[in-house]
Amino acid sequence: MTDNGNGQVAYKTTTVDEYAEDDVPLEVDPGDGTPFVVIPRGGVQEVGRSCYQLETKFGTYLVDAGLNQGDGGQFPDFRGLDEGQIDAVFLTHAHIDHIGAVPVIESRHLLSPRAPIITTRPTEALASTLLKDSLKIHKEQAEKPGREQLYTETDVRKVLDRFVPRGYIRGDIQDYVPNLPEQETLTFDFGNSAHLLGSAWIALETLGSRVVFSGDIGGRSNHLPDFDEPPKADSLFLESTYGGTENHDSASDIRTDIYTDAISAVRDQEPVLIPSFGVGRSQELLYIFKNRLHQLDNDTRSQIQLIYDGMSVSSTNTYNQHAHGEFASESIRNLRVSNGEDQPFLPE
Ligand SMILES: [Zn+2]
């Protein structure tokens, strides 16, 4: 709990276990003196299944609902949530540890009938690719003993229909959620968190108190614009995955090493195989070659055939379509404007 200086308790956090042992409904009392309560439902002291519930006096919201692809609980702990209780979902970015559980919320009917999923345009586009891929994996895993399939294609389609994609914007929840009590005063603000195409921190404000959810921060990608500074907050929920890491190798040294090793292998007529995540990392890799291949002599360049496949095909299309304006770094914007490139992530 924190005092916001007005003698008012700005927020309260609780845990699912505090009230949900017997699956009893949530008993929180936001309102007089406590504008909101935040309940982490996953992603606490673990990597994966990020999910926060924000409870105000008149509404229930989620910030992210991810999947844990490692050991332990696969999906966030949704105990105590009633059918139709969730009024809106805010998504910070499209990585599956932040969105992979949204179809489960759909299949359990926890969303109100017209609950929107509010996020950025690139996050919507990447989520479509990632949720379809995640369903394929989920179905395979459901065949294993003791596992069951928890959602279907229909749930994924319904989820995608709920998206309300925007830029990095401010908004008033009343303009997005039909049938909210008129006393509800929640406003939101999205800013660039420089982690993945379209990634955002999200600030939510009600009754003079503000909470900021950082989402994942940074990733040292030179195709994304710089981080936007979030507003002052009464409480901050901050990603800390690498919080204990004092030094990373320099990102530009790593890019140069990858490129140099690949080109020397090409000169030795050896194939190079780079396993990589399809969304984000693949485009980072393609962009390394895009920026440097023109420096090679014609002979070496003619020996190079660059092949990318799997999920990186559709996600690179998304990057080419959506990496412009506020979502792209200056270098990408320059490629588009000065060179007329409409596929800035694809080397020739
Ligand atoms: Zn992420």
Short mmCIF file of C-alpha atoms and ligand atoms in Angstrom, two decimals:
data_model
loop_
_atom_site.label_atom_id
_atom_site.label_comp_id
_atom_site.label_asym_id
_atom_site.label_seq_id
_atom_site.Cartn_x
_atom_site.Cartn_y
_atom_site.Cartn_z
CA MET A 1 0.00 0.00 0.00
CA THR A 2 1.14 3.53 -0.55
CA ASP A 3 0.03 6.94 0.58
CA ASN A 4 -0.15 9.31 -2.37
CA GLY A 5 0.36 12.41 -0.26
CA ASN A 6 -3.32 13.29 0.00
CA GLY A 7 -3.73 11.01 2.96
CA GLN A 8 -5.35 8.61 0.53
CA VAL A 9 -4.26 5.03 0.00
CA ALA A 10 -3.48 5.05 -3.69
CA TYR A 11 -3.66 1.36 -4.28
CA LYS A 12 -3.65 -2.03 -2.70
CA THR A 13 -2.18 -5.27 -3.97
CA THR A 14 -3.30 -8.67 -2.92
CA THR A 15 -2.58 -12.20 -4.10
CA VAL A 16 -4.90 -14.75 -5.55
CA ASP A 17 -4.18 -17.12 -2.65
CA GLU A 18 -5.40 -14.61 -0.11
CA TYR A 19 -8.98 -14.96 -1.22
CA ALA A 20 -9.22 -17.81 -3.69
CA GLU A 21 -8.32 -20.87 -1.65
CA ASP A 22 -11.89 -22.07 -1.73
CA ASP A 23 -12.60 -20.42 -5.07
CA VAL A 24 -14.70 -17.79 -3.33
CA PRO A 25 -15.43 -14.56 -5.22
CA LEU A 26 -12.96 -11.75 -4.85
CA GLU A 27 -13.68 -9.50 -1.92
CA VAL A 28 -11.89 -6.27 -2.55
CA ASP A 29 -13.16 -2.86 -1.80
CA PRO A 30 -11.75 -0.24 -4.10
CA GLY A 31 -13.52 3.04 -3.78
CA ASP A 32 -13.42 5.46 -0.88
CA GLY A 33 -9.77 5.98 -0.12
CA THR A 34 -8.52 3.11 -2.30
CA PRO A 35 -9.12 3.83 -5.98
CA PHE A 36 -7.82 0.51 -7.23
CA VAL A 37 -6.58 -2.91 -6.25
CA VAL A 38 -3.99 -4.79 -8.30
CA ILE A 39 -3.91 -8.57 -8.18
CA PRO A 40 -0.98 -10.30 -9.89
CA ARG A 41 -2.33 -13.52 -11.41
CA GLY A 42 0.92 -14.74 -12.92
CA GLY A 43 4.45 -13.65 -13.71
CA VAL A 44 5.40 -13.13 -10.08
CA GLN A 45 8.81 -14.58 -9.23
CA GLU A 46 8.69 -16.53 -12.48
CA VAL A 47 9.23 -15.93 -16.18
CA GLY A 48 6.06 -16.27 -18.20
CA ARG A 49 2.29 -16.00 -17.82
CA SER A 50 2.36 -12.26 -17.05
CA CYS A 51 -1.07 -11.13 -15.92
CA TYR A 52 -2.39 -8.40 -13.65
CA GLN A 53 -5.96 -7.75 -12.65
CA LEU A 54 -6.86 -4.16 -11.95
CA GLU A 55 -10.00 -3.77 -9.93
CA THR A 56 -11.73 -0.41 -9.60
CA LYS A 57 -15.01 0.23 -7.86
CA PHE A 58 -16.89 -0.05 -11.15
CA GLY A 59 -14.78 -2.26 -13.39
CA THR A 60 -12.45 -5.24 -13.77
CA TYR A 61 -9.53 -5.08 -16.20
CA LEU A 62 -6.58 -7.26 -17.13
CA VAL A 63 -3.15 -6.09 -18.20
CA ASP A 64 -1.66 -8.96 -20.26
CA ALA A 65 -2.61 -12.63 -19.95
CA GLY A 66 0.36 -14.76 -20.92
CA LEU A 67 1.44 -18.34 -21.16
CA ASN A 68 4.28 -20.01 -19.27
CA GLN A 69 6.02 -22.31 -21.69
CA GLY A 70 8.32 -23.73 -19.03
CA ASP A 71 7.55 -25.81 -15.96
CA GLY A 72 4.91 -24.91 -13.41
CA GLY A 73 1.51 -23.39 -14.05
CA GLN A 74 0.89 -22.93 -17.74
CA PHE A 75 -1.75 -20.22 -17.56
CA PRO A 76 -2.38 -17.42 -15.03
CA ASP A 77 -4.44 -18.27 -11.96
CA PHE A 78 -7.97 -17.16 -12.81
CA ARG A 79 -9.63 -18.48 -9.65
CA GLY A 80 -12.33 -16.25 -8.26
CA LEU A 81 -13.15 -14.47 -11.53
CA ASP A 82 -16.80 -14.68 -12.54
CA GLU A 83 -18.23 -15.24 -15.99
CA GLY A 84 -18.39 -11.97 -17.90
CA GLN A 85 -16.54 -10.08 -15.17
CA ILE A 86 -13.67 -8.68 -17.24
CA ASP A 87 -14.60 -5.38 -18.89
CA ALA A 88 -11.45 -4.91 -21.00
CA VAL A 89 -7.97 -6.33 -21.55
CA PHE A 90 -4.91 -4.16 -22.18
CA LEU A 91 -1.94 -5.82 -23.90
CA THR A 92 1.61 -4.47 -23.57
CA HIS A 93 3.07 -6.50 -26.48
CA ALA A 94 2.60 -9.63 -28.55
CA HIS A 95 5.09 -12.06 -26.99
CA ILE A 96 3.27 -15.23 -26.03
CA ASP A 97 4.23 -14.94 -22.33
CA HIS A 98 2.03 -11.82 -22.35
CA ILE A 99 -0.89 -12.83 -24.62
CA GLY A 100 -0.97 -16.66 -24.80
CA ALA A 101 -3.73 -17.05 -22.19
CA VAL A 102 -6.24 -14.64 -23.74
CA PRO A 103 -7.99 -17.50 -25.66
CA VAL A 104 -8.40 -19.35 -22.34
CA ILE A 105 -10.16 -16.32 -20.85
CA GLU A 106 -12.40 -16.39 -23.92
CA SER A 107 -13.17 -20.10 -23.64
CA ARG A 108 -14.02 -19.70 -19.94
CA HIS A 109 -16.38 -16.81 -20.79
CA LEU A 110 -14.61 -14.51 -18.31
CA LEU A 111 -14.87 -11.55 -20.67
CA SER A 112 -18.01 -9.45 -20.80
CA PRO A 113 -19.75 -9.92 -24.18
CA ARG A 114 -18.35 -6.72 -25.70
CA ALA A 115 -15.09 -6.47 -23.77
CA PRO A 116 -12.43 -4.95 -26.05
CA ILE A 117 -8.75 -5.89 -26.20
CA ILE A 118 -6.99 -2.56 -26.33
CA THR A 119 -3.47 -2.48 -27.78
CA THR A 120 -1.34 -1.11 -30.60
CA ARG A 121 -1.74 -1.94 -34.31
CA PRO A 122 1.53 -3.93 -34.59
CA THR A 123 0.64 -5.92 -31.45
CA GLU A 124 -2.68 -6.88 -33.01
CA ALA A 125 -1.00 -8.00 -36.24
CA LEU A 126 1.73 -10.00 -34.46
CA ALA A 127 -0.79 -11.47 -32.00
CA SER A 128 -2.72 -12.95 -34.90
CA THR A 129 0.41 -14.85 -36.06
CA LEU A 130 1.51 -15.85 -32.56
CA LEU A 131 -1.86 -16.99 -31.21
CA LYS A 132 -2.43 -19.25 -34.22
CA ASP A 133 1.02 -20.78 -33.77
CA SER A 134 0.48 -21.14 -30.03
CA LEU A 135 -2.79 -22.99 -30.62
CA LYS A 136 -0.94 -25.54 -32.77
CA ILE A 137 1.52 -26.19 -29.91
CA HIS A 138 -1.30 -26.25 -27.36
CA LYS A 139 -3.14 -28.94 -29.37
CA GLU A 140 0.00 -31.09 -29.58
CA GLN A 141 0.57 -30.77 -25.85
CA ALA A 142 -3.08 -31.57 -25.12
CA GLU A 143 -2.53 -35.06 -26.54
CA LYS A 144 -0.09 -35.89 -23.72
CA PRO A 145 -1.39 -37.84 -20.73
CA GLY A 146 -2.93 -35.63 -18.05
CA ARG A 147 -3.27 -32.62 -20.37
CA GLU A 148 -6.43 -31.32 -22.00
CA GLN A 149 -7.22 -28.85 -24.73
CA LEU A 150 -8.45 -25.66 -23.09
CA TYR A 151 -9.35 -23.56 -26.15
CA THR A 152 -9.99 -23.91 -29.86
CA GLU A 153 -9.71 -22.06 -33.20
CA THR A 154 -13.09 -20.48 -32.46
CA ASP A 155 -11.77 -18.91 -29.24
CA VAL A 156 -8.73 -17.53 -31.08
CA ARG A 157 -10.99 -16.04 -33.76
CA LYS A 158 -13.27 -14.47 -31.13
CA VAL A 159 -10.21 -13.00 -29.39
CA LEU A 160 -8.93 -11.49 -32.64
CA ASP A 161 -12.38 -9.97 -33.27
CA ARG A 162 -12.16 -8.12 -29.94
CA PHE A 163 -9.00 -6.18 -30.80
CA VAL A 164 -9.23 -2.41 -30.87
CA PRO A 165 -5.83 -1.49 -32.33
CA ARG A 166 -4.46 2.04 -32.00
CA GLY A 167 -1.22 4.00 -31.98
CA TYR A 168 0.54 5.08 -28.77
CA ILE A 169 -2.48 6.91 -27.44
CA ARG A 170 -4.39 8.12 -24.43
CA GLY A 171 -7.99 7.12 -24.06
CA ASP A 172 -11.02 7.08 -21.82
CA ILE A 173 -12.41 3.64 -21.04
CA GLN A 174 -15.96 4.97 -21.44
CA ASP A 175 -15.27 5.38 -25.17
CA TYR A 176 -14.23 1.74 -25.51
CA VAL A 177 -16.46 -0.35 -23.25
CA PRO A 178 -20.21 -0.23 -23.76
CA ASN A 179 -22.46 -0.47 -20.70
CA LEU A 180 -19.90 0.51 -18.06
CA PRO A 181 -21.44 2.31 -15.09
CA GLU A 182 -21.21 6.00 -15.83
CA GLN A 183 -19.35 6.63 -12.57
CA GLU A 184 -16.32 4.72 -13.93
CA THR A 185 -13.53 7.20 -14.68
CA LEU A 186 -10.60 5.06 -15.83
CA THR A 187 -8.24 6.61 -18.39
CA PHE A 188 -5.28 4.92 -20.07
CA ASP A 189 -2.09 5.93 -21.82
CA PHE A 190 0.22 3.82 -24.01
CA GLY A 191 3.91 4.69 -24.60
CA ASN A 192 6.68 2.98 -26.51
CA SER A 193 8.72 0.52 -24.40
CA ALA A 194 11.31 -0.26 -27.15
CA HIS A 195 11.04 -4.02 -26.67
CA LEU A 196 9.23 -5.39 -29.74
CA LEU A 197 7.40 -3.82 -32.67
CA GLY A 198 4.38 -2.06 -31.10
CA SER A 199 5.41 -2.81 -27.51
CA ALA A 200 4.11 -0.44 -24.84
CA TRP A 201 4.08 0.47 -21.20
CA ILE A 202 0.55 1.20 -20.02
CA ALA A 203 -0.50 3.84 -17.48
CA LEU A 204 -3.96 3.57 -15.94
CA GLU A 205 -5.49 6.34 -13.88
CA THR A 206 -8.61 6.67 -11.80
CA LEU A 207 -9.73 9.03 -9.02
CA GLY A 208 -6.41 10.88 -9.05
CA SER A 209 -4.22 7.78 -8.69
CA ARG A 210 -2.08 6.30 -11.40
CA VAL A 211 -0.49 2.88 -11.84
CA VAL A 212 2.07 2.11 -14.56
CA PHE A 213 2.70 -1.39 -15.92
CA SER A 214 6.05 -1.44 -17.69
CA GLY A 215 5.47 -4.61 -19.74
CA ASP A 216 8.84 -5.83 -21.01
CA ILE A 217 11.34 -3.06 -21.48
CA GLY A 218 14.00 -2.63 -24.14
CA GLY A 219 15.73 -5.32 -26.14
CA ARG A 220 18.37 -3.15 -27.73
CA SER A 221 16.81 -3.39 -31.18
CA ASN A 222 18.04 -0.72 -33.56
CA HIS A 223 14.86 -0.88 -35.63
CA LEU A 224 12.67 0.45 -32.80
CA PRO A 225 12.36 4.06 -31.65
CA ASP A 226 13.67 5.15 -28.27
CA PHE A 227 11.73 4.44 -25.10
CA ASP A 228 9.03 7.00 -24.21
CA GLU A 229 9.21 8.22 -20.64
CA PRO A 230 6.12 7.11 -18.73
CA PRO A 231 4.25 9.58 -16.52
CA LYS A 232 4.78 9.80 -12.77
CA ALA A 233 2.92 7.03 -10.98
CA ASP A 234 1.70 6.18 -7.51
CA SER A 235 2.66 2.60 -8.16
CA LEU A 236 4.82 0.87 -10.74
CA PHE A 237 4.84 -2.77 -11.79
CA LEU A 238 8.22 -3.25 -13.40
CA GLU A 239 9.68 -6.05 -15.50
CA SER A 240 12.83 -7.33 -13.78
CA THR A 241 13.92 -10.34 -15.85
CA TYR A 242 17.49 -9.06 -16.23
CA GLY A 243 17.39 -6.91 -13.10
CA GLY A 244 20.23 -8.92 -11.58
CA THR A 245 22.46 -8.68 -14.65
CA GLU A 246 25.02 -5.92 -14.35
CA ASN A 247 26.54 -6.06 -17.82
CA HIS A 248 25.36 -7.19 -21.21
CA ASP A 249 27.80 -7.43 -24.11
CA SER A 250 27.47 -4.44 -26.39
CA ALA A 251 24.61 -4.93 -28.87
CA SER A 252 26.57 -3.43 -31.75
CA ASP A 253 29.54 -5.78 -31.04
CA ILE A 254 27.15 -8.74 -31.11
CA ARG A 255 25.70 -7.63 -34.45
CA THR A 256 29.19 -7.26 -35.91
CA ASP A 257 30.25 -10.71 -34.58
CA ILE A 258 27.22 -12.43 -36.10
CA TYR A 259 27.78 -10.74 -39.43
CA THR A 260 31.55 -11.37 -39.52
CA ASP A 261 31.18 -15.05 -38.60
CA ALA A 262 28.45 -15.57 -41.19
CA ILE A 263 30.41 -13.92 -43.99
CA SER A 264 33.60 -15.81 -43.21
CA ALA A 265 31.59 -19.07 -43.33
CA VAL A 266 30.17 -18.05 -46.71
CA ARG A 267 33.70 -17.43 -47.97
CA ASP A 268 34.65 -20.94 -46.79
CA GLN A 269 31.57 -22.22 -48.62
CA GLU A 270 29.97 -23.38 -45.40
CA PRO A 271 26.24 -23.06 -44.76
CA VAL A 272 25.16 -20.98 -41.77
CA LEU A 273 22.09 -21.93 -39.74
CA ILE A 274 20.81 -19.39 -37.19
CA PRO A 275 17.98 -20.67 -34.97
CA SER A 276 15.95 -17.73 -33.76
CA PHE A 277 12.61 -16.64 -32.40
CA GLY A 278 10.31 -15.85 -35.33
CA VAL A 279 9.02 -12.52 -34.03
CA GLY A 280 11.50 -9.78 -33.17
CA ARG A 281 14.82 -11.64 -33.22
CA SER A 282 14.42 -12.84 -36.82
CA GLN A 283 13.83 -9.29 -38.02
CA GLU A 284 16.78 -8.08 -35.94
CA LEU A 285 18.95 -10.65 -37.76
CA LEU A 286 17.59 -9.80 -41.20
CA TYR A 287 18.22 -6.13 -40.49
CA ILE A 288 21.88 -6.88 -39.63
CA PHE A 289 22.37 -8.27 -43.13
CA LYS A 290 20.20 -5.64 -44.77
CA ASN A 291 22.49 -2.93 -43.39
CA ARG A 292 25.79 -4.54 -44.27
CA LEU A 293 25.58 -6.73 -47.38
CA HIS A 294 26.06 -3.78 -49.72
CA GLN A 295 29.60 -3.38 -48.30
CA LEU A 296 30.69 -6.72 -49.77
CA ASP A 297 32.45 -7.21 -53.07
CA ASN A 298 30.22 -8.56 -55.85
CA ASP A 299 31.89 -11.95 -55.82
CA THR A 300 31.13 -12.68 -52.16
CA ARG A 301 27.69 -11.18 -52.40
CA SER A 302 26.78 -13.41 -55.32
CA GLN A 303 27.53 -16.48 -53.15
CA ILE A 304 24.98 -15.50 -50.54
CA GLN A 305 21.51 -16.90 -50.54
CA LEU A 306 19.56 -15.79 -47.51
CA ILE A 307 16.63 -18.03 -46.56
CA TYR A 308 14.22 -17.42 -43.70
CA ASP A 309 11.26 -19.58 -42.91
CA GLY A 310 8.71 -20.70 -40.35
CA MET A 311 6.85 -18.04 -38.43
CA SER A 312 9.42 -15.42 -39.41
CA VAL A 313 7.86 -15.27 -42.91
CA SER A 314 4.53 -13.83 -41.77
CA SER A 315 6.04 -11.82 -38.95
CA THR A 316 8.59 -10.21 -41.30
CA ASN A 317 5.66 -9.23 -43.54
CA THR A 318 4.05 -7.63 -40.48
CA TYR A 319 7.27 -5.81 -39.65
CA ASN A 320 7.52 -4.51 -43.21
CA GLN A 321 3.92 -3.30 -43.11
CA HIS A 322 3.84 -1.80 -39.61
CA ALA A 323 7.36 -0.51 -38.95
CA HIS A 324 6.74 3.10 -39.85
CA GLY A 325 5.76 6.33 -38.14
CA GLU A 326 5.82 6.13 -34.36
CA PHE A 327 6.58 2.38 -34.43
CA ALA A 328 9.93 2.50 -36.28
CA SER A 329 13.39 3.91 -35.58
CA GLU A 330 14.72 6.81 -37.58
CA SER A 331 16.96 4.47 -39.62
CA ILE A 332 13.93 2.47 -40.79
CA ARG A 333 11.96 5.63 -41.51
CA ASN A 334 14.90 6.94 -43.56
CA LEU A 335 15.08 3.74 -45.57
CA ARG A 336 11.45 4.19 -46.45
CA VAL A 337 11.58 7.89 -47.19
CA SER A 338 15.02 8.32 -48.81
CA ASN A 339 15.31 4.98 -50.57
CA GLY A 340 11.63 4.34 -51.15
CA GLU A 341 11.99 0.91 -49.51
CA ASP A 342 8.73 -0.78 -48.68
CA GLN A 343 10.46 -3.88 -47.31
CA PRO A 344 13.06 -2.46 -44.92
CA PHE A 345 13.71 -5.82 -43.24
CA LEU A 346 14.50 -7.75 -46.42
CA PRO A 347 17.99 -7.68 -47.88
CA GLU A 348 18.02 -7.92 -51.69
ZN ZN B 1 8.52 -9.72 -24.35
#
